[in-house]
XYZ file of C-alpha atoms in Angstrom:
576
model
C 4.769 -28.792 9.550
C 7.542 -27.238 8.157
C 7.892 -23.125 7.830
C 9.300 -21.000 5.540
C 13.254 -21.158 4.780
C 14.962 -17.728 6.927
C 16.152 -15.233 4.417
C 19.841 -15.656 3.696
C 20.351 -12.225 5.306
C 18.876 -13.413 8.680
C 21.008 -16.580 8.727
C 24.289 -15.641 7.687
C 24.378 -12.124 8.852
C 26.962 -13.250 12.126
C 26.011 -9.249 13.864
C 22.138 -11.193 14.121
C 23.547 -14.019 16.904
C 22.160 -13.164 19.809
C 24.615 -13.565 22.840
C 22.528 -16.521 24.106
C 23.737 -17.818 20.299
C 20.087 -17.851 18.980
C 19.495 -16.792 15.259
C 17.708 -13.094 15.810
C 13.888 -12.961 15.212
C 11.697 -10.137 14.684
C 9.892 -9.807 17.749
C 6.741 -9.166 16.393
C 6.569 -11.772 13.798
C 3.776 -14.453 13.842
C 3.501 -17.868 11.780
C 0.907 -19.436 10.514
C 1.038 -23.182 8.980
C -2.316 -24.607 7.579
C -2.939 -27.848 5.538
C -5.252 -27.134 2.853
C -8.170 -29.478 3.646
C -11.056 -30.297 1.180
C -13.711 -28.089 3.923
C -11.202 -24.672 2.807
C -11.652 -25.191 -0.691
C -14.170 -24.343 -3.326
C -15.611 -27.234 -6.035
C -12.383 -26.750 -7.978
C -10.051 -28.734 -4.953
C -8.290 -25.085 -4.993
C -8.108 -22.840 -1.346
C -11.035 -20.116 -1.113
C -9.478 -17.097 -1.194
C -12.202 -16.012 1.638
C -10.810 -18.729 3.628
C -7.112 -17.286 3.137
C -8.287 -14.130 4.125
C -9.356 -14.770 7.264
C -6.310 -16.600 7.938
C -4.299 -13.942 6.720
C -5.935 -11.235 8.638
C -5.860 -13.392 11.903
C -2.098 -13.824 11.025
C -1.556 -10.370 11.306
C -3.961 -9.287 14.002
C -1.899 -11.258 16.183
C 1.295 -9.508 15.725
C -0.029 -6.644 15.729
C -1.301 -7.226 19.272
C 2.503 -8.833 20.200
C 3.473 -5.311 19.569
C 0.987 -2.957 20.828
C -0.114 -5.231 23.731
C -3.634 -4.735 23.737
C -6.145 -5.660 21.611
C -6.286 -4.306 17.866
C -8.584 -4.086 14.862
C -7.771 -3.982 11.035
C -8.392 -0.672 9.539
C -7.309 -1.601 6.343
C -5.212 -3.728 3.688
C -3.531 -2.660 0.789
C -4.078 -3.606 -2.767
C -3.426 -7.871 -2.934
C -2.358 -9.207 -6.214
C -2.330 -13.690 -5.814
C 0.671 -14.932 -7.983
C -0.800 -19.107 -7.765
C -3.915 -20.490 -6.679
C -3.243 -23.638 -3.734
C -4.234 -27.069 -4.336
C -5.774 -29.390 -1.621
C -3.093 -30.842 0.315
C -0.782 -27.901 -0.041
C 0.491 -26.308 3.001
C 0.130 -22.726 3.157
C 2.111 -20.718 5.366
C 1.976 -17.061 6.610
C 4.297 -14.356 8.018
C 3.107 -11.297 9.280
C 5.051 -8.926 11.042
C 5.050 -4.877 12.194
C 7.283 -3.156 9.820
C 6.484 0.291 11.824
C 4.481 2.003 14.194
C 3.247 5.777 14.197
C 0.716 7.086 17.161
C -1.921 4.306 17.405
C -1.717 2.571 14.206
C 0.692 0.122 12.975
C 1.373 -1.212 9.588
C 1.765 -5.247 9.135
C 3.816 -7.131 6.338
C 2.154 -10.203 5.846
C 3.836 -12.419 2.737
C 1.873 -16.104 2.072
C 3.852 -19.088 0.763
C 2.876 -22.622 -0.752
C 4.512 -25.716 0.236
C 4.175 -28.957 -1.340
C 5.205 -31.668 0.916
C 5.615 -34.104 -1.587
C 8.674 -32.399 -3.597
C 9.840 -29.960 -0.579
C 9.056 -27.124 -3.232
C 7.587 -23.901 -1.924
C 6.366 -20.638 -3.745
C 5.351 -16.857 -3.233
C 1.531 -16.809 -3.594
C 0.946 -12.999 -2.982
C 1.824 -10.745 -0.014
C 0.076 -8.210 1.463
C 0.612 -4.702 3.862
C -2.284 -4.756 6.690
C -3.271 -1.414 9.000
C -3.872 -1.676 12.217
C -5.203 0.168 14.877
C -4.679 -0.712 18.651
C -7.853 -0.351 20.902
C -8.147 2.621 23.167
C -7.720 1.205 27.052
C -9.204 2.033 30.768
C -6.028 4.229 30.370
C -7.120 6.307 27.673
C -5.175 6.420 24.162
C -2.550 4.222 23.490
C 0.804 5.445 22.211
C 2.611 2.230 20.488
C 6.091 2.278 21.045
C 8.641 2.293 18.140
C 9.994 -0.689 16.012
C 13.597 -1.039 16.492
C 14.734 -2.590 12.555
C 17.865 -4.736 13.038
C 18.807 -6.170 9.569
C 18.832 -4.176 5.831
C 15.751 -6.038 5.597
C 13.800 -4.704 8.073
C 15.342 -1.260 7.887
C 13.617 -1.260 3.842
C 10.235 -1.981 5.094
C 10.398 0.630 7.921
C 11.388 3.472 5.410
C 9.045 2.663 2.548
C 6.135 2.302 5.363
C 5.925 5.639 5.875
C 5.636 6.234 2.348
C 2.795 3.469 1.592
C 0.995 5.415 4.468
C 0.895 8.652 3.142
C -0.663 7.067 -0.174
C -3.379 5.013 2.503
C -4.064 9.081 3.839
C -4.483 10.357 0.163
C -6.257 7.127 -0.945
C -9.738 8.113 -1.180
C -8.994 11.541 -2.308
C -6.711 10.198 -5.367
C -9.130 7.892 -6.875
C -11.851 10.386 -7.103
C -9.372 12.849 -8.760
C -8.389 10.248 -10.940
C -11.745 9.189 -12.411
C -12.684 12.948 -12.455
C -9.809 13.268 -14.872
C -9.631 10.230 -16.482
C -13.850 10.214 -17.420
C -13.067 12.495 -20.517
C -9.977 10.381 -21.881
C -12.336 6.989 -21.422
C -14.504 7.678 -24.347
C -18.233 7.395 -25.095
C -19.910 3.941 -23.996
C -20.090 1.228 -27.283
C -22.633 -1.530 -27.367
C -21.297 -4.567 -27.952
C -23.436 -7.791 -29.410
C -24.139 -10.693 -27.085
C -23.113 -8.766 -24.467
C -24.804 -9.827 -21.145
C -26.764 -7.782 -18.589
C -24.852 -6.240 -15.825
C -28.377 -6.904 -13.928
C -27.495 -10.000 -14.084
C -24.913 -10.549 -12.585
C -26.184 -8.723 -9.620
C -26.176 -10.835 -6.126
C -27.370 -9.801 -2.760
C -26.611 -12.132 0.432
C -27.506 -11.611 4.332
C -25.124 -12.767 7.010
C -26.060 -12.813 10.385
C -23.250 -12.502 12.834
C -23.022 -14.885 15.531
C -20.568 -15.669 18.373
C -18.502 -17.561 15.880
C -17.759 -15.033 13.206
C -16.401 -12.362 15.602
C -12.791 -11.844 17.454
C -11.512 -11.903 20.823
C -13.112 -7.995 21.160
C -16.639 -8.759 20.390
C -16.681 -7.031 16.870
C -16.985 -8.802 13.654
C -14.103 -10.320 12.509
C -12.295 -8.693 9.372
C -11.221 -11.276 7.891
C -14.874 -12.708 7.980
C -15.959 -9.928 6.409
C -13.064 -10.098 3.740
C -14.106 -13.993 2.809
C -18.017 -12.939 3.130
C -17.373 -10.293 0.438
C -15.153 -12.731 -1.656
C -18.304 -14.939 -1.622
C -20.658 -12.641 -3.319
C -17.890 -11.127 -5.595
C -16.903 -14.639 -7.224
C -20.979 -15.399 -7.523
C -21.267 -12.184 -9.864
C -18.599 -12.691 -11.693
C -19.723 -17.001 -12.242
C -22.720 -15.418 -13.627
C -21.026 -13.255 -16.379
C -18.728 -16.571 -17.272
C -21.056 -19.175 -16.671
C -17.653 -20.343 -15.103
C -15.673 -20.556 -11.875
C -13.473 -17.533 -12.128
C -9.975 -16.917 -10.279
C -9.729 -13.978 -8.181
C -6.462 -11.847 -9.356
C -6.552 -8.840 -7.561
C -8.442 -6.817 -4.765
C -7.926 -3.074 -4.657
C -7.489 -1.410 -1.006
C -9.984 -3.032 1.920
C -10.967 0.093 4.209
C -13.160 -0.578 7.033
C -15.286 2.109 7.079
C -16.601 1.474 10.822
C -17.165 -1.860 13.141
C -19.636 -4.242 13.011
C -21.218 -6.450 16.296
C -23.024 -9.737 17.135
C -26.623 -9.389 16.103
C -26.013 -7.141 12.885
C -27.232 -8.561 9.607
C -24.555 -7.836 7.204
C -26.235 -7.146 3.804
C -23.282 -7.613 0.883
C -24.013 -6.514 -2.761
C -22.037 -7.535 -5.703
C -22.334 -6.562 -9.145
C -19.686 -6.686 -12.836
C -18.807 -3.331 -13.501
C -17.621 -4.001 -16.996
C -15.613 -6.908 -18.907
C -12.632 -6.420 -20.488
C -11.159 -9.500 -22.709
C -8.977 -11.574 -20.429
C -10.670 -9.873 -16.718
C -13.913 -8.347 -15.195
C -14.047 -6.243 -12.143
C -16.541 -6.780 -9.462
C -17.591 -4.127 -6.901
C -18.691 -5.471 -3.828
C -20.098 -3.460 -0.267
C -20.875 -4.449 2.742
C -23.396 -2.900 4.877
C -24.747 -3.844 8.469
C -28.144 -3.309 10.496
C -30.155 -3.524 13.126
C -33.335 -3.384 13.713
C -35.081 -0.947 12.598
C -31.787 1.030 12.107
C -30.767 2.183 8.828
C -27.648 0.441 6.606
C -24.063 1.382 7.782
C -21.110 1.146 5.473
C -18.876 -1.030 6.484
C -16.515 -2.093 3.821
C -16.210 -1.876 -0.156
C -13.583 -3.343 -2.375
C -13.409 -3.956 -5.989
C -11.953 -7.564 -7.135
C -10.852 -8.467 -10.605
C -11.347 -12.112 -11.772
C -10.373 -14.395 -15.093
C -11.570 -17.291 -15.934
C -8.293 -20.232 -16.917
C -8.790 -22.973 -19.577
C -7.319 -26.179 -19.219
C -3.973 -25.431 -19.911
C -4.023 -22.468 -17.090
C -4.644 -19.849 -19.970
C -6.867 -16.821 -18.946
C -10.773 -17.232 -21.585
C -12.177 -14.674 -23.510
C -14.901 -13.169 -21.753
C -18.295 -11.846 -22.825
C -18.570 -8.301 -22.596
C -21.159 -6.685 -20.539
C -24.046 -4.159 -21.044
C -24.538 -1.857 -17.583
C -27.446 -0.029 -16.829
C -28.912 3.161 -17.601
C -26.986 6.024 -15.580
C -25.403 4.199 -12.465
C -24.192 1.466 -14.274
C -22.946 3.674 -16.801
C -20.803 5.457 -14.307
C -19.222 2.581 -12.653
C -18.544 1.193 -16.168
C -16.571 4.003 -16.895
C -15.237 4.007 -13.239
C -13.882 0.786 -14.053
C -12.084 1.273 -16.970
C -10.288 4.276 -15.156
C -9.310 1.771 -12.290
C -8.294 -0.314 -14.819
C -5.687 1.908 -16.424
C -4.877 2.754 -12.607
C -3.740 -0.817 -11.804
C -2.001 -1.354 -15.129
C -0.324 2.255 -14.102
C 0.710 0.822 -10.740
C 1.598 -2.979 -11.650
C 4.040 -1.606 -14.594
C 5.540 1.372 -12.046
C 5.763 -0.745 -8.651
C 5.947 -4.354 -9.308
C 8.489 -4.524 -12.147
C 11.806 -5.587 -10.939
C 14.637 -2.918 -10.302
C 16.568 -3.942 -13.552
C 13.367 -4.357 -15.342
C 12.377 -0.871 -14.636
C 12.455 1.644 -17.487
C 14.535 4.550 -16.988
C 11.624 7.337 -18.080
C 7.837 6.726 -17.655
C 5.377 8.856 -18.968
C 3.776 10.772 -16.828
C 0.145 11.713 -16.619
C -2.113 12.665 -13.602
C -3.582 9.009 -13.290
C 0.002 7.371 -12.504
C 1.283 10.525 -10.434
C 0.935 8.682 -7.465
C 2.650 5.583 -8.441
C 5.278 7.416 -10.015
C 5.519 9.494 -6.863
C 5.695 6.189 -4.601
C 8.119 4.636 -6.737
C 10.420 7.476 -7.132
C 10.700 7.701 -3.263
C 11.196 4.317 -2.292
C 14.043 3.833 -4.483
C 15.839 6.509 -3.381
C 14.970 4.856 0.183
C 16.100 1.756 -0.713
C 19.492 3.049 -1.646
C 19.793 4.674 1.718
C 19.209 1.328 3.158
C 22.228 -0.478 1.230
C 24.645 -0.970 3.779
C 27.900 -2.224 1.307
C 29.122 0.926 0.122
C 32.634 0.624 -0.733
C 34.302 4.291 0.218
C 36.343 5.273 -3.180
C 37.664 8.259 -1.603
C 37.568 11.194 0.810
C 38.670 14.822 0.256
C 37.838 18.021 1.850
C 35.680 16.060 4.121
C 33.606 15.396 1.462
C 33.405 11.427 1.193
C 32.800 9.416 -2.191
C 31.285 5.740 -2.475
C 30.181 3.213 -5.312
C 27.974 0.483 -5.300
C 27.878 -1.819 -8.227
C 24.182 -3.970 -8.409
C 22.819 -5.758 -11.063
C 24.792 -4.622 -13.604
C 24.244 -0.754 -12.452
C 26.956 1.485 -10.848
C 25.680 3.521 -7.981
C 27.190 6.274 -6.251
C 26.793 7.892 -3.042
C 28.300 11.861 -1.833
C 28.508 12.185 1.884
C 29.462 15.436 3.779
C 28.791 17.265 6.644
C 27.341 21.048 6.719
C 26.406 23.859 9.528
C 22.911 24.430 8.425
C 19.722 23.136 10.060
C 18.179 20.133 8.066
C 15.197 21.730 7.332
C 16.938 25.129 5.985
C 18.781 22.735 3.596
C 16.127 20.364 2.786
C 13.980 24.291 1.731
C 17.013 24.762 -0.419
C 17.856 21.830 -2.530
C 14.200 20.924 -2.931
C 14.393 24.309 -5.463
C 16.169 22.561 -8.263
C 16.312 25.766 -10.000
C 18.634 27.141 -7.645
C 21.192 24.131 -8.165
C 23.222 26.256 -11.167
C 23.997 28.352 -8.072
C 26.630 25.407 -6.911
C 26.608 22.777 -9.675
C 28.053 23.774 -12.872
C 26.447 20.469 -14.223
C 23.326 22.748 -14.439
C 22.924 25.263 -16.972
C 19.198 25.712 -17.177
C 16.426 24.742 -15.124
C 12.877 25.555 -15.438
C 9.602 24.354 -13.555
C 7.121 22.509 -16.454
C 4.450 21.469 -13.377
C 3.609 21.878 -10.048
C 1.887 18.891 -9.986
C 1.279 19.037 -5.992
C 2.546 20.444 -3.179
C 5.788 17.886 -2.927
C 6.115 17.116 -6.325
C 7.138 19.342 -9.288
C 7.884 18.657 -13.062
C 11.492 20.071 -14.113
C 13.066 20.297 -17.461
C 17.220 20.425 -16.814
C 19.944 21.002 -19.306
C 23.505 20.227 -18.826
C 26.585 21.195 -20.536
C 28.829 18.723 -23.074
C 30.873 16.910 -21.359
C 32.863 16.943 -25.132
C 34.534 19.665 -26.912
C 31.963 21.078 -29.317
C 29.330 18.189 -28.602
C 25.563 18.368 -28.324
C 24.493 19.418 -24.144
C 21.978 17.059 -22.757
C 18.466 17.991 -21.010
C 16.337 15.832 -18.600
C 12.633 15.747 -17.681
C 12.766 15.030 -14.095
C 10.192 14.347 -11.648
C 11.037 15.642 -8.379
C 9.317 14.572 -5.128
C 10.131 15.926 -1.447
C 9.048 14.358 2.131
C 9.530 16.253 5.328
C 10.071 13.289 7.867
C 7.125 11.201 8.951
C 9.526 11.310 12.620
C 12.604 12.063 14.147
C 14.040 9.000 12.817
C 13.265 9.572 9.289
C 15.790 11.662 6.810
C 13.918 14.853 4.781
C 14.241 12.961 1.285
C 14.064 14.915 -2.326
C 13.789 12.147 -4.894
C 14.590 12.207 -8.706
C 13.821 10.646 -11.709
C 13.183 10.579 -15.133
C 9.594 10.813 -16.630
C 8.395 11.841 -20.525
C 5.937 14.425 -21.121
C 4.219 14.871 -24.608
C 4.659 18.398 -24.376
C 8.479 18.257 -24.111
C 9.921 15.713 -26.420
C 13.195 15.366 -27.074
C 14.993 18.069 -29.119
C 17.784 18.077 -32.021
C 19.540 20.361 -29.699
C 19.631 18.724 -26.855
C 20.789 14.793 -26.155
C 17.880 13.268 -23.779
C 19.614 11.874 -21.069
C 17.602 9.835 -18.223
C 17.810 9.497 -14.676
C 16.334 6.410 -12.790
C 16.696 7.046 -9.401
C 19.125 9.986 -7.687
C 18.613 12.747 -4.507
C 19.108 13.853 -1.550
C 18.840 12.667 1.948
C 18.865 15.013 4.702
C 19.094 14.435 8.510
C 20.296 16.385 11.049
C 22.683 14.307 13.726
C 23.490 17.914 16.075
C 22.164 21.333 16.873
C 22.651 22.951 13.748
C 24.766 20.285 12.072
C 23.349 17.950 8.932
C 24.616 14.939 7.437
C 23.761 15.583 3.233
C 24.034 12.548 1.442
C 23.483 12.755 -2.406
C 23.223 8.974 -4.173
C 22.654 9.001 -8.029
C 21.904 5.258 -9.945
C 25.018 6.043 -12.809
C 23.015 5.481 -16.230
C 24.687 5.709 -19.445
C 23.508 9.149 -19.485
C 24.509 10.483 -16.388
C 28.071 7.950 -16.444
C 30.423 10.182 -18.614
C 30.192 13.548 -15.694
C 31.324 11.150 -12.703
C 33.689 8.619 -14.253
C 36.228 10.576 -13.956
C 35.738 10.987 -10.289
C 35.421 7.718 -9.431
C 38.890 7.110 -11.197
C 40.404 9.512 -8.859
C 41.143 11.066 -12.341
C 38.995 14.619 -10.896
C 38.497 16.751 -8.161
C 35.364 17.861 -9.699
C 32.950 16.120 -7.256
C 34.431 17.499 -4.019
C 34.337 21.125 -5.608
C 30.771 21.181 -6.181
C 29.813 19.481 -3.190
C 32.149 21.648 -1.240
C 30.324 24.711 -3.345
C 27.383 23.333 -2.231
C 27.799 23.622 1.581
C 28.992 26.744 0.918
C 25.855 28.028 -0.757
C 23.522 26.279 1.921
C 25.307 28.417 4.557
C 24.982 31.522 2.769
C 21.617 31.302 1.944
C 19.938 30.440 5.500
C 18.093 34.023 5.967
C 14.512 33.855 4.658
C 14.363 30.505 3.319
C 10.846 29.941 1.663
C 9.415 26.590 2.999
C 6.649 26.927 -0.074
C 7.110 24.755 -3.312
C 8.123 26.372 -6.471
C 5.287 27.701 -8.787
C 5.197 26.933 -12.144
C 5.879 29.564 -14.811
């Protein structure tokens, strides 16, 4: 069976021959080839998703135990969004591998790809970022060695994966702040006529769990639970439609705790609510046994559509939940519902697709937050900077990507990293070195590593209008001693600040600072700013050699970080 094409980057790239003259491979990556037979797929002649699943979590299981070297068990996998349904005949292949590893837990990349043998065509069908947790040994706690990235590639997914895992941490405690928020915005409940029972579409289903359904450990497979849980879901929602429906989406799988040969694994499914074009399911799984009461095991929400002929998504009957509890996860789903449209429009649009200010509200200040830090990371990943010029030790580079100039400042300065990461995280203290700011002024703490600023900046004309920016600003100490202190900016609108006839709005979609410290006392600062046409007219000049203006504020700014070392305040700026 034939795999999936190597990335250009791993073929060509001639530092990735081996001496032995092998292409390099990720030692931790696994593949998985499967014909789709007619016993994977449902009535339609299309693969269950249950049955990729399993496949998909077996995929990744077993590079996660090529790495760690003893055995491992999923703890959970992030949100899953399938592109294409597969056909009967279709070969579907897998790739997992560990993009990084902190203490005892490990985060896999798994990406799924068709194949149809017939034409030699092959397509993305979704990919996926799996948790897992090695298996404490006779020896006590294991401690999983580092990953080692070796091309651009791999050095992206080890940044952003320490970023994805502080969202996993926060998860939990993010959704429940966003529904608490979002309940009052969400409007009173409307009855709607021919609208169907929500009771109706309620299913429950045992499982008992034999030899067969669990892993090499004794413990119930995950991905068995994953495809048990797809079962019910796609029963529910049939029952709304009175249709087979396509599964779209599944929010965040957590395993909640283990589950063992002999349990009876009790899963519930019920429609939250209908929208036009998509329903959501919620759907638990609990086990017992015994006498013993019902342990949580796992609960995901799935959202389905149902496609015409012509692959076009139906209009769906609305639904009618029940008194109180039904209510609530109505309403629940409507708030994770603006939540994935929040997340889909921040994360998943393309770089050059992205617009340069989003508004900002507390239900998308996580995505926001996410997306504002990995694209600063994945600008500190680039590795074809062309260096424009060096003066003063201060060292000047451009980039030019899709249509987009980038720029990157590079110096040197004798202050500890964290002193200067404490220092430049404080945008209000930038007018103390940059004459580019001339006001600065905190609009919202919104946490403890992001705040809200509002930034004007002088004319860069003769009796012109200044400009001001809404910025979002978010700072990460390092997740290790590999990892840079990073303070990330970009643009975001606020209702409460719109633009001014003052003031130009200018916009920002990805610029800060990354901070690492390479000797005792001695950090490497590295600015990088994505040159908008807003931001363009202060640095052309510079990057014509035409100015000096660049190397005096940086050099102004080295000067102020070693001035202002004494009684640093490691404590985010309040809001006025």
């Amino acid at each position: 069976m034939t795999s999936v094409k190597k990335d250009a980057e791993t073929s060509l790239d001639p530092q990735l021959i081996q001496s032995c003259g092998d292409v390099y491979r990720n030692p931790t990556e696994v593949q998985m080839s499967q014909i789709v037979l007619p016993c994977h797929a449902n009535h339609c002649g299309e693969l269950s998703v249950g049955q990729l699943l399993k496949w998909m979590d077996s995929t990744a299981c077993l590079s996660a135990e090529r790495h760690a070297g003893c055995s491992c068990v999923t703890a959970s996998v992030d949100d899953i969004h399938f592109e294409h349904t597969i056909g009967v005949g279709k070969v579907v292949s897998i790739i997992a591998k560990v993009n990084r590893a902190f203490t005892s837990s490990m985060e896999v990349g798994i990406l799924v790809t068709c194949e149809d043998l017939y034409t030699d065509r092959h397509w993305k069908v979704c990919h996926a970022f799996a948790t897992f947790v090695a298996r404490r040994t006779e020896a006590g706690k294991v401690q999983l060695k580092q990953v080692i990235p070796h091309t651009q590639k791999e050095q992206m997914e080890y940044s952003l994966a320490a970023e994805r895992r502080r969202m996993r941490l926060i998860h939990a405690e993010i959704i429940t702040d966003l529904l608490n928020s979002s309940t009052a915005q969400l409007g009173e409940f409307q009855e709607f006529e021919d609208s169907v029972l929500a009771e109706r579409t309620r299913v429950e289903s045992v499982e008992l769990v034999l030899p067969p359904h669990t892993n090499h450990q004794v413990s119930t497979f995950g991905g068995q639970i994953m495809a048990w849980m797809e079962n019910v879901a796609t029963i529910a929602a049939s029952r709304l439609c009175n249709a087979h429906p396509t599964l779209r989406t599944i929010d965040m799988f957590h395993f909640r705790g283990p589950s063992h040969i002999g349990d009876r694994l009790v899963l519930k499914a019920i429609v939250n609510n209908a929208f036009k074009h998509s329903m959501e399911v919620g759907v638990c799984a609990e086990a017992y046994q015994g006498g013993e009461p019902l342990r949580h095991i796992n609960s995901a929400f799935m959202t389905f559509e149902v496609l015409d002929g012509d692959r076009k998504p139906c209009t769906l009957p609305r639904i009618r939940p029940e008194p109180v509890d039904g209510k609530r996860r109505y309403q629940e789903a409507i708030a994770r519902r603006k939540i994935r449209l929040d997340r889909k429009y921040i994360i998943s649009c393309k770089q050059t697709e992205a617009p340069l200010s989003v508004p900002w509200d507390p239900s998308n200040q996580m995505y926001l937050s996410y997306n504002n830090v990995s694209a600063l990371k994945l600008m500190d990943t680039r590795t074809n900077w062309v260096l424009t010029s060096e003066k003063n030790k201060v060292r000047l580079y451009t980039l030019e990507e899709n249509h987009m100039l980038c720029i990157k400042v590079e110096m040197h300065v004798s202050v500890p990293a964290e002193q200067a990461f404490y220092l430049l995280s404080d945008l209000r203290r930038r007018k103390e070195w940059d004459r580019h700011y001339e006001e600065c002024e905190v609009i919202n703490q919104a946490d403890e590593d992001d705040t809200l600023y509002r930034i004007v900046t002088p004319s860069v004309s003769k009796g012109g209008k200044g400009k001001d920016f809404i910025l979002l600003a978010s700072r990460r100490k390092p997740c290790d001693s590999r990892d840079p202190y990073l303070i990330a900016l970009r643009s975001v609108t606020l209702p409460t600040h719109p633009p001014t006839e003052d003031y130009t709005r200018g916009e920002v979609l990805c610029a800060g600072f990354t901070i690492c410290e390479e000797f005792s006392a001695v950090t490497k600062l590295t600015y990088y700013n994505q040159a908008t046409p807003g931001v363009l007219p202060y640095i052309s000049t510079d990057i014509a050699g035409l100015s000096s203006s660049f190397y005096s504020i940086f050099s102004a700014c080295s000067k102020f970080l070693e001035a202002n070392t004494d009684g640093v305040c490691a404590q985010p700026p309040s809001s006025f």
